[in-house]
Short mmCIF file of C-alpha atoms and ligand atoms in Angstrom, two decimals:
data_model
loop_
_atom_site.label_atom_id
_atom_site.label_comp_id
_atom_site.label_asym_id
_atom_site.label_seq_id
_atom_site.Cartn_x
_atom_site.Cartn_y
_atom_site.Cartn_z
CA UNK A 1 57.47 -1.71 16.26
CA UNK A 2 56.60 0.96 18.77
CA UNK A 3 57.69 0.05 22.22
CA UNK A 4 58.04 1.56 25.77
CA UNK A 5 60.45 0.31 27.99
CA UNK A 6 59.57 1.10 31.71
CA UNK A 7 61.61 0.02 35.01
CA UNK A 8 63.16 2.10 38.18
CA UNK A 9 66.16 3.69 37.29
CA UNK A 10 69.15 1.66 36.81
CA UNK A 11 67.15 -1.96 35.78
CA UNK A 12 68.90 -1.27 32.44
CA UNK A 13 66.41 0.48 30.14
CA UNK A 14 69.43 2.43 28.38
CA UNK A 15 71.60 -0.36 28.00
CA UNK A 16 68.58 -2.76 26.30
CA UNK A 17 67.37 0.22 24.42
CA UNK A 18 71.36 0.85 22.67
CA UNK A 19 71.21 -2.69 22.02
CA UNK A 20 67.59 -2.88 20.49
CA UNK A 21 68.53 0.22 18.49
CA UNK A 22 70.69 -2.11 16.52
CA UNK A 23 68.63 -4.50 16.48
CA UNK A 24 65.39 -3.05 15.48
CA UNK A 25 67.22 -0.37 13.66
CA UNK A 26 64.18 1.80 15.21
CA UNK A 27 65.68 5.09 17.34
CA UNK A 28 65.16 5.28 20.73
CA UNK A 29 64.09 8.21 22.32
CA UNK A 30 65.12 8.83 26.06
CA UNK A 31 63.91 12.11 27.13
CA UNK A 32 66.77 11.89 29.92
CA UNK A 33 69.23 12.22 26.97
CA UNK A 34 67.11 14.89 25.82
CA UNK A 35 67.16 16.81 29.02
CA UNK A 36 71.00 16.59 29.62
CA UNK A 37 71.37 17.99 26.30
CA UNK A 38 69.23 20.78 26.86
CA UNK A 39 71.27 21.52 30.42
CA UNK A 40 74.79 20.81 28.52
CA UNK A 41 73.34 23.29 25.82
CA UNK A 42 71.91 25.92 29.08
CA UNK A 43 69.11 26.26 26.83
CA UNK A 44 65.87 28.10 28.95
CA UNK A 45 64.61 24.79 29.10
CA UNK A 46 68.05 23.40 30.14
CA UNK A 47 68.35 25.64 33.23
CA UNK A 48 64.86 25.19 34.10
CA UNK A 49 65.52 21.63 34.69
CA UNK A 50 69.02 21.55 35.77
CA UNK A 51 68.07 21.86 39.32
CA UNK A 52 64.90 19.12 39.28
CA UNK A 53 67.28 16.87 37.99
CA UNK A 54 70.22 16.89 40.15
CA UNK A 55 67.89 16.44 43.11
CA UNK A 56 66.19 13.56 41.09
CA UNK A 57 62.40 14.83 40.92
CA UNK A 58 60.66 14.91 38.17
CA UNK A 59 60.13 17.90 35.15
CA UNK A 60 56.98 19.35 34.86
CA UNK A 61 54.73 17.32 32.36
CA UNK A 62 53.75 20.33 30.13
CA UNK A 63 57.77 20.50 29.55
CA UNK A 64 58.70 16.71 29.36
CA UNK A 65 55.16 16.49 26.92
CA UNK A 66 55.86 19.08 24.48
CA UNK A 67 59.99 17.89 24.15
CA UNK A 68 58.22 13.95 23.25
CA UNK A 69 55.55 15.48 20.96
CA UNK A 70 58.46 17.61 19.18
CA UNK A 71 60.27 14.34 18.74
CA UNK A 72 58.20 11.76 18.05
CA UNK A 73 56.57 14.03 15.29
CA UNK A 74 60.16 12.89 13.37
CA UNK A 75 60.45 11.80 10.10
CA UNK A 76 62.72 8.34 12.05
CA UNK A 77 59.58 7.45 14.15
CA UNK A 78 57.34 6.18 10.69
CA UNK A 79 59.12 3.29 10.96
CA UNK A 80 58.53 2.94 14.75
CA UNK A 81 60.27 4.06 18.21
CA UNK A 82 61.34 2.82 21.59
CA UNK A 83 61.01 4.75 24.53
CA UNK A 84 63.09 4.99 27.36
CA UNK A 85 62.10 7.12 30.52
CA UNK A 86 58.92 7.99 29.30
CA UNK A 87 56.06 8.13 30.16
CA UNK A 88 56.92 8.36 34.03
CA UNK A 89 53.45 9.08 35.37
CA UNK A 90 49.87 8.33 34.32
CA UNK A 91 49.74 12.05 32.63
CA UNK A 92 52.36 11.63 30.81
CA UNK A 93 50.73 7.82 29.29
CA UNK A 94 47.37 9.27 28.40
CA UNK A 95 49.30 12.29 26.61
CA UNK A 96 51.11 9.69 24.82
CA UNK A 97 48.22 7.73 23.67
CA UNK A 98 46.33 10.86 22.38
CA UNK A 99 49.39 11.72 20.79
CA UNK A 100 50.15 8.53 18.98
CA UNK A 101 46.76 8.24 17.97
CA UNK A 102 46.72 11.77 16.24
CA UNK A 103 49.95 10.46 14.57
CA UNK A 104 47.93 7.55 13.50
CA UNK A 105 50.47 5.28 15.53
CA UNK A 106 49.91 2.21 17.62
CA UNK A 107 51.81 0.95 20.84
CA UNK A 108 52.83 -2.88 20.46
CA UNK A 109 54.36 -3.46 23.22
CA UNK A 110 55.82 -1.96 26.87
CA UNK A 111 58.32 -3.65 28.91
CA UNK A 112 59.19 -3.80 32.57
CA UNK A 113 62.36 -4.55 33.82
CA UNK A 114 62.50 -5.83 36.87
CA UNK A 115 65.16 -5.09 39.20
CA UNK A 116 65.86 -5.55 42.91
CA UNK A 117 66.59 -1.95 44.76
CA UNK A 118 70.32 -3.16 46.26
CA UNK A 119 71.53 -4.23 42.71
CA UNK A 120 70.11 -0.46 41.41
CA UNK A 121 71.97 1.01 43.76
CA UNK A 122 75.07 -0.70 43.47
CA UNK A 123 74.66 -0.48 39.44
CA UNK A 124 73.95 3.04 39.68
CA UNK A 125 76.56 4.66 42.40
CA UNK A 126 78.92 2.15 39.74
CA UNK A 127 77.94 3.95 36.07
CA UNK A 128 79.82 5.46 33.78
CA UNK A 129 78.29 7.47 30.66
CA UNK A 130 80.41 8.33 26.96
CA UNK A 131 80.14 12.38 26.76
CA UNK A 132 80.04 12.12 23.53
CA UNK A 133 77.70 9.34 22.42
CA UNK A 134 75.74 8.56 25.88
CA UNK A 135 77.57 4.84 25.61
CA UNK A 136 76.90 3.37 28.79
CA UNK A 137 79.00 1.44 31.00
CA UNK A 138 79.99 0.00 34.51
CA UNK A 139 82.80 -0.07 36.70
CA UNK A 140 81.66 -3.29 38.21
CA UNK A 141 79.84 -4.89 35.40
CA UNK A 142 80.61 -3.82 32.53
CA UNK A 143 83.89 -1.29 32.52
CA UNK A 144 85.31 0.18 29.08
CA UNK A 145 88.36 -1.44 28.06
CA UNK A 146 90.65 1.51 29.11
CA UNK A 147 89.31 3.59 32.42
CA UNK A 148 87.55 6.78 31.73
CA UNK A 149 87.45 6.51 27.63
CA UNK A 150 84.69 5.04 25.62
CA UNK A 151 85.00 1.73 24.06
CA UNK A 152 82.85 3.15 20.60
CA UNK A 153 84.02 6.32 19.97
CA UNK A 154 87.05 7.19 22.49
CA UNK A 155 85.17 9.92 24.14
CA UNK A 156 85.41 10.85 27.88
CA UNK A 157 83.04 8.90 30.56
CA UNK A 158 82.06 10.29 33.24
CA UNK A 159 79.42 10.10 36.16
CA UNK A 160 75.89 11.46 36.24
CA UNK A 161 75.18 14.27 38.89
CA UNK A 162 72.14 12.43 39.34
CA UNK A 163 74.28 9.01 40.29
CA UNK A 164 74.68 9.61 43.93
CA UNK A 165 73.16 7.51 46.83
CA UNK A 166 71.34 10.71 48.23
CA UNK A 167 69.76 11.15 44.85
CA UNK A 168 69.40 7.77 43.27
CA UNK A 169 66.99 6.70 46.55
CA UNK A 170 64.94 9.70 46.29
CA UNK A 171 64.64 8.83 42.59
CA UNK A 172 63.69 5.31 43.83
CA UNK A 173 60.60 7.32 45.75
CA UNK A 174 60.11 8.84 42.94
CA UNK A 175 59.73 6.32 41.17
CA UNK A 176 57.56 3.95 43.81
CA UNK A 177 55.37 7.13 43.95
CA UNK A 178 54.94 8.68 40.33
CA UNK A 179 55.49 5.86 37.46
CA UNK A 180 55.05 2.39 39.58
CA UNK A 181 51.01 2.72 38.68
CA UNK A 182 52.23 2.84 34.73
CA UNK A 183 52.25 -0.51 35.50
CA UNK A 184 48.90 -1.18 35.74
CA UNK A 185 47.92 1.17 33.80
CA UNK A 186 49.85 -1.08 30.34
CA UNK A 187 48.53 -4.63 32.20
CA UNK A 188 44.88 -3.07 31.95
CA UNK A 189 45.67 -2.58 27.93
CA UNK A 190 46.88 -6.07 27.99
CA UNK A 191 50.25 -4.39 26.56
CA UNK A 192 52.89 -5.25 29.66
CA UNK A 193 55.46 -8.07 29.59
CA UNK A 194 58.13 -8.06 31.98
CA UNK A 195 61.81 -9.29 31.96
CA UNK A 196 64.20 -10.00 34.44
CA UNK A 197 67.34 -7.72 34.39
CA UNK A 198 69.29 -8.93 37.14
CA UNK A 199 71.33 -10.67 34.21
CA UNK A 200 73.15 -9.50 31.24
CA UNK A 201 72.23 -7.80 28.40
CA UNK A 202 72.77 -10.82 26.44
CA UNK A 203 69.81 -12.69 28.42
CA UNK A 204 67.79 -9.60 28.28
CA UNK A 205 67.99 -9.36 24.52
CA UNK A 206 66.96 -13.36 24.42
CA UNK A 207 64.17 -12.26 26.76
CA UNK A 208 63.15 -9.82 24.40
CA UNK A 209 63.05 -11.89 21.20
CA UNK A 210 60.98 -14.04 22.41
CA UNK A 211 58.72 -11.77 23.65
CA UNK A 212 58.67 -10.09 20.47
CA UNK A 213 58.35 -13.65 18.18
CA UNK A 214 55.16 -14.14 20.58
CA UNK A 215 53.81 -10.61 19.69
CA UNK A 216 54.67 -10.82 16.22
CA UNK A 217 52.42 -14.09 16.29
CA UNK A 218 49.11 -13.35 17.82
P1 AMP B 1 66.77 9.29 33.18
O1 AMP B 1 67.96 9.52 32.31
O2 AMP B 1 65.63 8.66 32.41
O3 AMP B 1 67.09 8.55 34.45
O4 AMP B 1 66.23 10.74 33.61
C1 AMP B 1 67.04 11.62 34.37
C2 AMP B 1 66.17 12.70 34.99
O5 AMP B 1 65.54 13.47 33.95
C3 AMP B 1 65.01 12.20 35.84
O6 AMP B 1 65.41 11.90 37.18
C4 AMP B 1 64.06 13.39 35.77
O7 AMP B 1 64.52 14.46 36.59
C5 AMP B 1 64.22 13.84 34.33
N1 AMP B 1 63.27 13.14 33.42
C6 AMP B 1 63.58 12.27 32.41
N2 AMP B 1 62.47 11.81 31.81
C7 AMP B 1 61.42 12.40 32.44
C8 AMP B 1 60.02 12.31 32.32
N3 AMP B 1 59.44 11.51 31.41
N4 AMP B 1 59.25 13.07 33.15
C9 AMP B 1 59.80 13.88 34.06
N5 AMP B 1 61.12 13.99 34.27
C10 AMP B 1 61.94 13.25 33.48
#
């Protein structure tokens, strides 16, 4: 199955995603991940972005289109991918179709989260990420069994520069602004189901099945 999953930052398209992963036993590709490595790394790239980041715009699509081209191209996308974080704006979706098409790929499915804007905020200003292995988790929600250590693989959590109120609104603009319209863009294709993600992951992965069972069947 190749699937998108779109929604304003913090609806929970990481935590679904690291849950489908095992599910689907498909990767996911977040080009967010890929970013921060690229800044941990201060590859060329890395610095170029460092700064777009941390003030919660958005890369350049020639950059963020070439990384996804590189990685898609992957020998562990034949047997299909999830997306998480991209495509952000209509550029970025029509690259991705004329990519996945010269790759001789289709796109089943793209979800939406959707998420009120008080719950992101509170979710987001409230998140905890693994150093190591990008587990995520919540101080509120969902906090690791001992503070500050991962509960799969013991490594350090810490909090996103990009998880401050100042940032995560103008990310919310962002988003209103840049990948909102993504939204019609999938309903046009008759591709877009949505899911609630005010609850649990454990609803949104029941959510999910069923949408998939209904995809599966048509
Ligand atoms: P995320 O982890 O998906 O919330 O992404 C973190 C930041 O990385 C975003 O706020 C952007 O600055 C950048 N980024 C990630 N994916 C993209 C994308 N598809 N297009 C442009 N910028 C992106």
């Amino acid at each position: 199955m190749n699937l998108i999953i779109l929604g304003a930052p913090g609806a929970g398209k990481g935590t679904l995603s690291d849950a489908l992963v095992k599910e689907l036993g498909i990767p996911k590709i977040s080009t967010g991940d890929m970013l921060r490595q690229e800044v941990k790394d201060g590859s060329p790239l890395g610095l170029k972005a460092k700064e777009i980041m941390a003030k919660g715009e958005l890369v350049s699509n020639e950059i963020i289109n070439e990384l996804l081209k590189n990685r898609i191209k992957k020998e562990d996308c034949k047997k299909g991918f999830m997306l998480d974080g991209f495509p952000r704006t209509i550029n970025q979706a029509e690259e991705l179709s004329k990519i996945m098409k010269e790759l001789g790929y289709i796109l089943d499915l793209v979800i939406n989260l959707v998420v009120s804007e008080n719950l992101v905020v509170k979710r987001l200003t409230n998140r905890r990420v693994c150093k190591k292995c990008g587990g995520n988790f919540n101080l509120f929600s969902s906090p690791s069994k001992k503070a500050g250590i991962c509960d799969f693989c013991g490594g350090e959590l810490y909090q996103r520069a990009d998880d401050n109120e100042t940032t995560i609104r103008n990310r919310l603009q962002v988003y209103a602004k840049d990948t909102q319209p993504l939204i019609n863009f999938y309903a046009n294709k008759g591709l877009l189901r949505e899911i609630g993600a005010e609850n649990g992951i454990s609803e949104m992965i029941k959510a999910f099945n069923k949408i998939a069972a209904e995809q599966k069947n048509k």
